[in-house]
Coordinates of C-alpha atoms and ligand atoms in Angstrom, one line a residue:
X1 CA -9.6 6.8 -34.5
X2 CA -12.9 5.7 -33.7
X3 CA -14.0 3.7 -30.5
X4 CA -14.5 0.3 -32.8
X5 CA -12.0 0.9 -34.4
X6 CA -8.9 1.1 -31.8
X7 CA -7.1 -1.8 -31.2
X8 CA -8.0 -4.6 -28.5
X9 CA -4.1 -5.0 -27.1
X10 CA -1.3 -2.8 -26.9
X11 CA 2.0 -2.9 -26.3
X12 CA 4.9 -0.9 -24.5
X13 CA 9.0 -2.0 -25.1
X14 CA 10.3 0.1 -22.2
X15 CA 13.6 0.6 -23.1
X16 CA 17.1 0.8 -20.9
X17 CA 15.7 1.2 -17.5
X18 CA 17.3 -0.1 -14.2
X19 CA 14.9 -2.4 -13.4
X20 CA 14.4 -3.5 -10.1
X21 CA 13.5 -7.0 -9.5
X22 CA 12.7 -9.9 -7.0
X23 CA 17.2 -10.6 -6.2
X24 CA 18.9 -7.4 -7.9
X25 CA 18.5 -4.1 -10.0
X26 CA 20.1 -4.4 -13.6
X27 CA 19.6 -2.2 -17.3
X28 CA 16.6 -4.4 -18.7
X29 CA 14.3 -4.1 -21.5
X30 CA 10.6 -4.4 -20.6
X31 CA 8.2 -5.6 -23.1
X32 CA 4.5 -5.3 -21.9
X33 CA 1.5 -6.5 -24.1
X34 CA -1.5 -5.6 -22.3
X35 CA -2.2 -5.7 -19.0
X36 CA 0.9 -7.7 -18.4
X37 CA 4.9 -8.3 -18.4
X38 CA 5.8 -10.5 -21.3
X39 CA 9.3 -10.4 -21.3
X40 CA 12.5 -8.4 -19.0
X41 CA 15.3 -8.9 -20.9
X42 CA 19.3 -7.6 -21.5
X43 CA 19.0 -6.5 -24.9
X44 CA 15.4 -7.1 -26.7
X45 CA 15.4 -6.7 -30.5
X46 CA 13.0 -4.7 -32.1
X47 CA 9.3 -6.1 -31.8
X48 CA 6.7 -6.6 -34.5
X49 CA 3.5 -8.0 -33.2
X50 CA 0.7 -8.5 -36.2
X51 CA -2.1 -6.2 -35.0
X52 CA -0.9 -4.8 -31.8
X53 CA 0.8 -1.0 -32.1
X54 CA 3.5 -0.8 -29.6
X55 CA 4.7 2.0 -28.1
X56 CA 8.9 2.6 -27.5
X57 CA 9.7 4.4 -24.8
X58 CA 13.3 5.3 -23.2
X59 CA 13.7 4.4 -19.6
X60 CA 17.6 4.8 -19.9
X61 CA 18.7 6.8 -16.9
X62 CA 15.4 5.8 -14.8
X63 CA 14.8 3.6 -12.2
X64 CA 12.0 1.1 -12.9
X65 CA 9.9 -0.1 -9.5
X66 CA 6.7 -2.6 -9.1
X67 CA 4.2 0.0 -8.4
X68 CA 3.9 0.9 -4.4
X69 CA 1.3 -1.3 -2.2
X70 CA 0.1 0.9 0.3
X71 CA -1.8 -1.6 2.5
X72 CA -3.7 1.1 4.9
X73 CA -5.3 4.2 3.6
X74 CA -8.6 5.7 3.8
X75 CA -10.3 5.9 0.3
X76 CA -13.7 7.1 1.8
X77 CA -11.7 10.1 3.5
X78 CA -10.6 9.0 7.2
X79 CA -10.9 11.6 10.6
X80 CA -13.9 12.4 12.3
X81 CA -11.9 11.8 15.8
X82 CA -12.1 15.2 16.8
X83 CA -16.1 15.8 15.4
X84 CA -17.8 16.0 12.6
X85 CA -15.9 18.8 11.0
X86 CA -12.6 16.4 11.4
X87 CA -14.3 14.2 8.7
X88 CA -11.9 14.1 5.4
X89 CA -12.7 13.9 1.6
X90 CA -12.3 10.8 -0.6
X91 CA -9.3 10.2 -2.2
X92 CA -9.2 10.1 -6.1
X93 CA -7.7 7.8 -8.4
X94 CA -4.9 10.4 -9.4
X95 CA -4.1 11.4 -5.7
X96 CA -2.9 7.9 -5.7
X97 CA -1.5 7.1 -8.7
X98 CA 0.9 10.9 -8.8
X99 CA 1.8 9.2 -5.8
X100 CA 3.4 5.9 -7.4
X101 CA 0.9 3.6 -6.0
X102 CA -0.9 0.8 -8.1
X103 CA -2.4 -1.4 -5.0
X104 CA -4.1 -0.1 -2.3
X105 CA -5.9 -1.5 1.1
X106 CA -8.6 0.6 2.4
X107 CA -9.7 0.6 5.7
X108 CA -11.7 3.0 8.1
X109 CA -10.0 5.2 11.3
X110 CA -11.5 6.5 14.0
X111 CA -15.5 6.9 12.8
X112 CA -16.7 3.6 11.4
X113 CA -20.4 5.0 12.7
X114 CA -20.9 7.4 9.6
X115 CA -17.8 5.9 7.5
X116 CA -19.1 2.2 6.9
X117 CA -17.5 -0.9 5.2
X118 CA -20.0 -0.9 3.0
X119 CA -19.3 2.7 1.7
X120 CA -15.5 1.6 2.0
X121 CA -16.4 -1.6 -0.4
X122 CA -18.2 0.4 -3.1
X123 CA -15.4 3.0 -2.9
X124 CA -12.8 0.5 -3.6
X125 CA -14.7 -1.0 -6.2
X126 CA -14.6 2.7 -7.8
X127 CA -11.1 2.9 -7.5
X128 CA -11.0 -1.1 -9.1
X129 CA -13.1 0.0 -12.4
X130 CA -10.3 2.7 -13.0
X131 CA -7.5 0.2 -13.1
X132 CA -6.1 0.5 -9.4
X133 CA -6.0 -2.6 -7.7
X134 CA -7.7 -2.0 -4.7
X135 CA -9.0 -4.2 -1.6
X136 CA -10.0 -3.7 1.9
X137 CA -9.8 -4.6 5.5
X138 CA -13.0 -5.4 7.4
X139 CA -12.7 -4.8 11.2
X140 CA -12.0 -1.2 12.8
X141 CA -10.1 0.3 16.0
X142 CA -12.8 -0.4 18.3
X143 CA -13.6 -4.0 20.0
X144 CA -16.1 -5.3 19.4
X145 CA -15.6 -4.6 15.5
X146 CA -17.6 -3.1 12.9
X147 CA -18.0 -5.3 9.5
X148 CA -19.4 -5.7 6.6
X149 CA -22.3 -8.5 7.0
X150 CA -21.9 -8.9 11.3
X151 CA -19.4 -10.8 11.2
X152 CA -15.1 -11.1 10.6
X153 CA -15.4 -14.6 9.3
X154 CA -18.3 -14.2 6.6
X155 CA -16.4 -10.7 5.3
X156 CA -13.0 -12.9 4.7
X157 CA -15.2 -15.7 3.4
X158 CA -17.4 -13.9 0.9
X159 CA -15.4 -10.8 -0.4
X160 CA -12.3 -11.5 -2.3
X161 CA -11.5 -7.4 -1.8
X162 CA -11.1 -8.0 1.9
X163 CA -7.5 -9.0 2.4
X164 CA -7.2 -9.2 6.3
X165 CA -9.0 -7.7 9.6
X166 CA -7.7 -4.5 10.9
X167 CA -7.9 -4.0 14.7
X168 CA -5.8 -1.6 17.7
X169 CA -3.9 -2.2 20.9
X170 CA -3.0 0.7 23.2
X171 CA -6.4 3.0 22.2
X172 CA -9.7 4.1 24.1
X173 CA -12.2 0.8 23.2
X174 CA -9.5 -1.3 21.4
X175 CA -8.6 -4.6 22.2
X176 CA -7.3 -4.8 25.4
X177 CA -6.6 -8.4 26.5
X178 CA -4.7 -11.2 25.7
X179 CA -7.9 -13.5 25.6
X180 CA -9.6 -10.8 22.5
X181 CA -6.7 -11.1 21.1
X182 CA -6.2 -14.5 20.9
X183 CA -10.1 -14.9 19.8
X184 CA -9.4 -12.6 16.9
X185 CA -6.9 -14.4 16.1
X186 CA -9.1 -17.6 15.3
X187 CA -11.9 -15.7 13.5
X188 CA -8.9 -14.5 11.0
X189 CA -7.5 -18.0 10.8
X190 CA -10.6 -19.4 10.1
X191 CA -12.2 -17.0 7.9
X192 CA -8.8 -16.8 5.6
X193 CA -8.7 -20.3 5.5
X194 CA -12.8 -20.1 3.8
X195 CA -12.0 -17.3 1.9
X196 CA -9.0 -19.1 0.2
X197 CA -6.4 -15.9 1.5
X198 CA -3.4 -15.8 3.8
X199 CA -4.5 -14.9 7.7
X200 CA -3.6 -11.0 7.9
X201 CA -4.2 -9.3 11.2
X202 CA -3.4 -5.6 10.5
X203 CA -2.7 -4.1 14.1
X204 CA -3.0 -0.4 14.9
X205 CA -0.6 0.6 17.5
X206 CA -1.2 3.4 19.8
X207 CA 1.7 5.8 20.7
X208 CA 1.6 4.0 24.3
X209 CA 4.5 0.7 23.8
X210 CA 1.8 -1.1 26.3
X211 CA 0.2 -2.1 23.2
X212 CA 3.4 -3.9 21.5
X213 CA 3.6 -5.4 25.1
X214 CA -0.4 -6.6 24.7
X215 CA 0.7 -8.6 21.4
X216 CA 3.8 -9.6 22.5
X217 CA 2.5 -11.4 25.7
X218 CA -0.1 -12.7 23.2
X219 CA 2.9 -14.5 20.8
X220 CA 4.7 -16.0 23.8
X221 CA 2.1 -17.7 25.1
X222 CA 1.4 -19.2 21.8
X223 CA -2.0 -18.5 20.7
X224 CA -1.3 -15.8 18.2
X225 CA 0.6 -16.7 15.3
X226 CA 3.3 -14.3 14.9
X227 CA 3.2 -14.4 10.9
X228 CA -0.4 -13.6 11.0
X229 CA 0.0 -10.4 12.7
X230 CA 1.4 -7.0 11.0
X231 CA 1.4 -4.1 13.4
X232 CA 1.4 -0.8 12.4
X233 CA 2.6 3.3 13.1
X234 CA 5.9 1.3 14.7
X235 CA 7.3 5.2 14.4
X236 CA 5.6 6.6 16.7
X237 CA 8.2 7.4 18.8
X238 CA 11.5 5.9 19.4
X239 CA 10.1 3.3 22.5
X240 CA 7.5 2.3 20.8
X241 CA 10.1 1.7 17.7
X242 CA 11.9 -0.4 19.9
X243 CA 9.3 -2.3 21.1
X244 CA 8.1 -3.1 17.1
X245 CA 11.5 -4.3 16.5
X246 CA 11.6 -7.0 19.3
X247 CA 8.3 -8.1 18.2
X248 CA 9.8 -8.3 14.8
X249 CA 12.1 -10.7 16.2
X250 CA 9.4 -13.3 17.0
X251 CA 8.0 -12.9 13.4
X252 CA 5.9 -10.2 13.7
X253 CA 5.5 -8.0 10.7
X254 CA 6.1 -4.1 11.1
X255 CA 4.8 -1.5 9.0
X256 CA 6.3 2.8 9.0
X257 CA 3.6 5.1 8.8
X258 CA 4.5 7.6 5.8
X259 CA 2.2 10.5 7.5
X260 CA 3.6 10.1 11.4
X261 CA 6.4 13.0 10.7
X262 CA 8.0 14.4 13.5
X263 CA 6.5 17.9 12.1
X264 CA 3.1 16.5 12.6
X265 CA 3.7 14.5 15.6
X266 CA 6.0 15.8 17.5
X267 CA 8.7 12.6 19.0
X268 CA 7.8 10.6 16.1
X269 CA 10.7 8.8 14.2
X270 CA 11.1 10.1 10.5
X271 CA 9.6 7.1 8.7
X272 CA 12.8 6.8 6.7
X273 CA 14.9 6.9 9.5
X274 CA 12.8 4.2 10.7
X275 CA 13.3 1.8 7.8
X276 CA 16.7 2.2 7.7
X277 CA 16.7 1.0 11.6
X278 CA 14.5 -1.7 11.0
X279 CA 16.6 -2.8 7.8
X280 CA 19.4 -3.0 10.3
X281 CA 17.7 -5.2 13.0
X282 CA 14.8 -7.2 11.0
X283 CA 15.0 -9.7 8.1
X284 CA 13.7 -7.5 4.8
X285 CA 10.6 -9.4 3.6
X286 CA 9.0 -8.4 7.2
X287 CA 8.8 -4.6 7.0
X288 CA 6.5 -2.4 5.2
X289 CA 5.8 1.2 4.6
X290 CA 2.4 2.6 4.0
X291 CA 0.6 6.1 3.1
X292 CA -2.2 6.2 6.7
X293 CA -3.4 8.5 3.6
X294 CA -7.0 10.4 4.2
X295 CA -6.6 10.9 8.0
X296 CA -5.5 14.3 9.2
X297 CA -4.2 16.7 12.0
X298 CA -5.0 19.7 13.2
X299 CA -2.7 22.7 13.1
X300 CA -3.2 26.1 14.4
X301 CA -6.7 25.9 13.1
X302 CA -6.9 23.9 11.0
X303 CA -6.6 20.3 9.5
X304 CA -3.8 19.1 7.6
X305 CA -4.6 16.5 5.2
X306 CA -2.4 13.5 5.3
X307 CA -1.8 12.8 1.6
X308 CA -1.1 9.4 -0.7
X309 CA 2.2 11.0 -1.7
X310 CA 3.5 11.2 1.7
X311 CA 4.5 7.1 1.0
X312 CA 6.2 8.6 -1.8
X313 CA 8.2 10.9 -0.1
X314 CA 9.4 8.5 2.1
X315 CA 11.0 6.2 -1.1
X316 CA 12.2 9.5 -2.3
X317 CA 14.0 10.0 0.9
X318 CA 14.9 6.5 0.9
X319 CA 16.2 6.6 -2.6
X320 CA 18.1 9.9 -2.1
X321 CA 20.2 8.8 1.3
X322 CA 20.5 5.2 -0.3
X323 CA 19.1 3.9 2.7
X324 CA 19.1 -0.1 0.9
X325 CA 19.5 -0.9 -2.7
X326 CA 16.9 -0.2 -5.2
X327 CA 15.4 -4.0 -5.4
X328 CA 15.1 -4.3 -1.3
X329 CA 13.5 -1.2 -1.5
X330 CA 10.8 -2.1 -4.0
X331 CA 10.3 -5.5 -1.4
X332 CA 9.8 -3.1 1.4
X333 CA 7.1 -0.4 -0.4
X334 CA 5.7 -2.9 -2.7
X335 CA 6.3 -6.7 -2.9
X336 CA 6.6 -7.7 1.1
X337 CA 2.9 -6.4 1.2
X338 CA 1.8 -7.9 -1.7
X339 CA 2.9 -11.7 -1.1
X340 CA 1.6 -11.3 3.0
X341 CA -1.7 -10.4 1.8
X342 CA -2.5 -12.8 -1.3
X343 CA -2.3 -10.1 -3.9
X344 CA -1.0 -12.4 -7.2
X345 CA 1.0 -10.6 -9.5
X346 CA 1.5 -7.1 -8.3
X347 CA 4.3 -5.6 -6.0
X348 CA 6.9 -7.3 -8.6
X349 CA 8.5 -6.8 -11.9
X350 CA 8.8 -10.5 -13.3
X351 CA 7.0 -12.1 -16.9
X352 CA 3.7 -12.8 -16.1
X353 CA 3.2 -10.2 -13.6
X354 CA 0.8 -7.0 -13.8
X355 CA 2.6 -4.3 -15.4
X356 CA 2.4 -2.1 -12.7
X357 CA 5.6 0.0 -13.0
X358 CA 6.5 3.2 -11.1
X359 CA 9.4 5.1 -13.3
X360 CA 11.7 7.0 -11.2
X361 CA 15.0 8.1 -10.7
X362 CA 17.9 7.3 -8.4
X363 CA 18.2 11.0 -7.0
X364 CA 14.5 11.2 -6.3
X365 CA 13.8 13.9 -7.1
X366 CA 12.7 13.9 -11.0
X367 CA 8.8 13.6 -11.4
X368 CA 7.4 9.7 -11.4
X369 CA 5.9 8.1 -14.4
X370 CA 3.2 5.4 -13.3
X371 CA 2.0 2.4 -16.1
X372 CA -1.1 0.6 -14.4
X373 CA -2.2 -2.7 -16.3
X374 CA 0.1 -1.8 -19.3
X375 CA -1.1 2.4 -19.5
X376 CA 0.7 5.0 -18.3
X377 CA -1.7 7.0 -16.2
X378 CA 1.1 9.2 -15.0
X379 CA 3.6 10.8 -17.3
X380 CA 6.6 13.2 -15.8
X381 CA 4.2 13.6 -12.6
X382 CA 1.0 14.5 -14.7
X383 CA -2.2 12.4 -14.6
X384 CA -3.9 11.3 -17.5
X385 CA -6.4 9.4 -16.3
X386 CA -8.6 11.5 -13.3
X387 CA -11.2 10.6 -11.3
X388 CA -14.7 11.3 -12.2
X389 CA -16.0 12.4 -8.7
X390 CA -12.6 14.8 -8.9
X391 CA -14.9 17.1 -11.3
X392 CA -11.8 16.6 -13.7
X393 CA -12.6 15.4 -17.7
X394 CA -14.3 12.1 -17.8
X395 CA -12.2 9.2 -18.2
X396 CA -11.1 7.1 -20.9
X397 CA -12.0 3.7 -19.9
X398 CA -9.4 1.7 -17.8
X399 CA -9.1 -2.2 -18.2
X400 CA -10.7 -2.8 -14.2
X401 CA -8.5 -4.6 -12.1
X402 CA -10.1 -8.3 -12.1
Ligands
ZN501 ZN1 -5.1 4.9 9.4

């Protein structure tokens, strides 16, 4: 079939999967025409839509997930702590979708002196034209922060891809007072509040728990909105675990690293472990799990790349030891991130919504299947859609995220 002639929508009818959504995880029908989620129903008969082929598939057996948010990973390649030859590679497209993810929130680690925003921006804007949804943080681990055009409030105000400022307590050159902490607060209040976005400060924690103590002082006294702020690598180690989930308990949002294993870092929690404390001790909608893909560690030698489907393993695991039910855990790895940072129908499986849809099964252990704006781009764990700077076939063209 020729380029003119292919059609201009297609549909899918997913058939018979357990289909996790906002309250519960039932057997549902999905019917998706185009980008989006028409209908989840019980039982749909078939579907004849004049001038739109649709696809059957058989999800019966499968768990059906919103796609995975991962809101902090490094698209330009993170590192460069330890020298130049620490720097990492870009991710591609397929690195993140194998990995189940559909949305993704770049930021930069340790270098932002060769790794810029504005390398970060045009990166995510690659990842956007092949169909991920992608966005960035502005803001760094050091203080005073790098951004895009000088300054925190202009980036929120004038890029809808920047979702929130990323910042660190308890690091060489971070934050380290309760007064910067309280002025970054009002640059992200009043640069969301331009920008039209929800206030998101995304806080690196070091392994020292004198960092949760920073931000916690900085709640109490009043001057830092707890819902603003999301802090992140809570897993560290078990104290500074601890010290995430009392924070939690002023409204604080925490987030489990998927790539701060205790065989990389030795005394860190195993992030599942992790979410199924926090589960315990913290309402749902305030904990997340991301990927902290493109950053690495070295190991007798060498660097070990910390890859996208680290955040997958983590479900897996999740999944595996039933650590919640299916629909809390899609809140935790998908929709929690998506509603804190502004990011309109992704992260859930409703009508209307972006048909974003990670396949998987209950055990965890089956290969995923991944449907980005109404394509599978993943099937049984193979890409079909691969990034051009991967050296891999050229594309077809994706509908870009708008
Ligand atoms: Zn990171």
């Amino acid at each position: 079939m020729s380029p003119s002639s292919e059609p201009a929508v297609r549909a899918l009818l997913l058939r018979g999967g357990r289909v996790a959504g906002p309250s519960g995880t039932a057997v549902r029908d999905l019917l998706v025409v185009g980008a989006h989620v028409l209908t989840v129903d019980a039982d749909l008969p078939d579907v004849h839509l004049p001038g739109v082929p649709v696809t059957e598939v058989d999800l019966r057996g499968r768990l059906v997930l919103p796609a995975l948010v991962d809101q902090h990973s490094h698209p330009t390649g993170g590192g460069g702590g330890g020298g130049p030859h620490t720097q990492n590679l870009p991710i591609l497209f397929e690195q993140y979708t194998t990995a189940g993810i559909g949305a993704v929130v770049g930021c930069l680690g340790h270098d932002t002196v060769v790794r810029t925003h504005e390398a970060l921006l045009a990166r995510v804007r690659a990842l956007r034209a092949q169909g991920l949804s992608a966005y960035l943080f502005t803001g760094e681990i050091g203080h005073p922060p790098a951004t895009l055009t000088g300054d925190l409030r202009r980036d929120l105000t004038l890029f809808t891809e920047v979702r929130g400022v990323k910042a660190a307590v308890g690091e060489v050159g971070a934050v380290g007072t309760v007064d910067e902490l309280h002025r970054l607060a009002g640059a992200v209040a009043r640069g969301s509040r331009t920008g039209g976005k929800p206030p998101a400060l995304h806080l690196h924690l070091g392994a020292d728990p004198r960092g949760a103590a920073l931000v916690g002082r900085a709640v109490a006294d009043g001057l830092l909105p707890a819902a603003m702020v999301t802090i992140t690598h809570v897993n560290w180690n078990p104290e500074v675990l601890a010290a995430a989930t009392d924070l939690a308990r002023t409204g604080v949002h925490v987030d489990v690293t998927a790539c701060i294993l205790p065989e990389y870092f030795p005394g860190a929690v195993p992030p599942h472990r992790a979410v199924a404390e926090l589960l315990d001790r913290v309402p749902v909608e305030q904990i997340t799990v991301t990927s902290d893909a493109g950053g690495s560690h070295p190991h007798e030698g060498a660097l070990v790349p910390h890859r996208p489907v680290l955040l997958l393993d983590v479900l897996r695991r999740c999944l595996a030891e039933r650590v919640a039910a299916p629909h809390l855990l899609g809140a935790v790895f998908a929709g929690n991130a998506a509603r804190r940072l502004g990011l309109t129908g992704v992260g859930v499986v409703t009508p209307g919504a972006r048909a974003d849809l990670l396949v998987v099964d209950e055990s965890g252990r089956e290969p995923i299947s991944l449907v980005l704006g109404g394509r599978f781009v993943v099937e049984a764990g193979i890409p079909l859609v691969t990034d051009p700077i991967g050296g891999g076939p050229a594309p077809e063209p994706m509908e870009a995220v708008s």
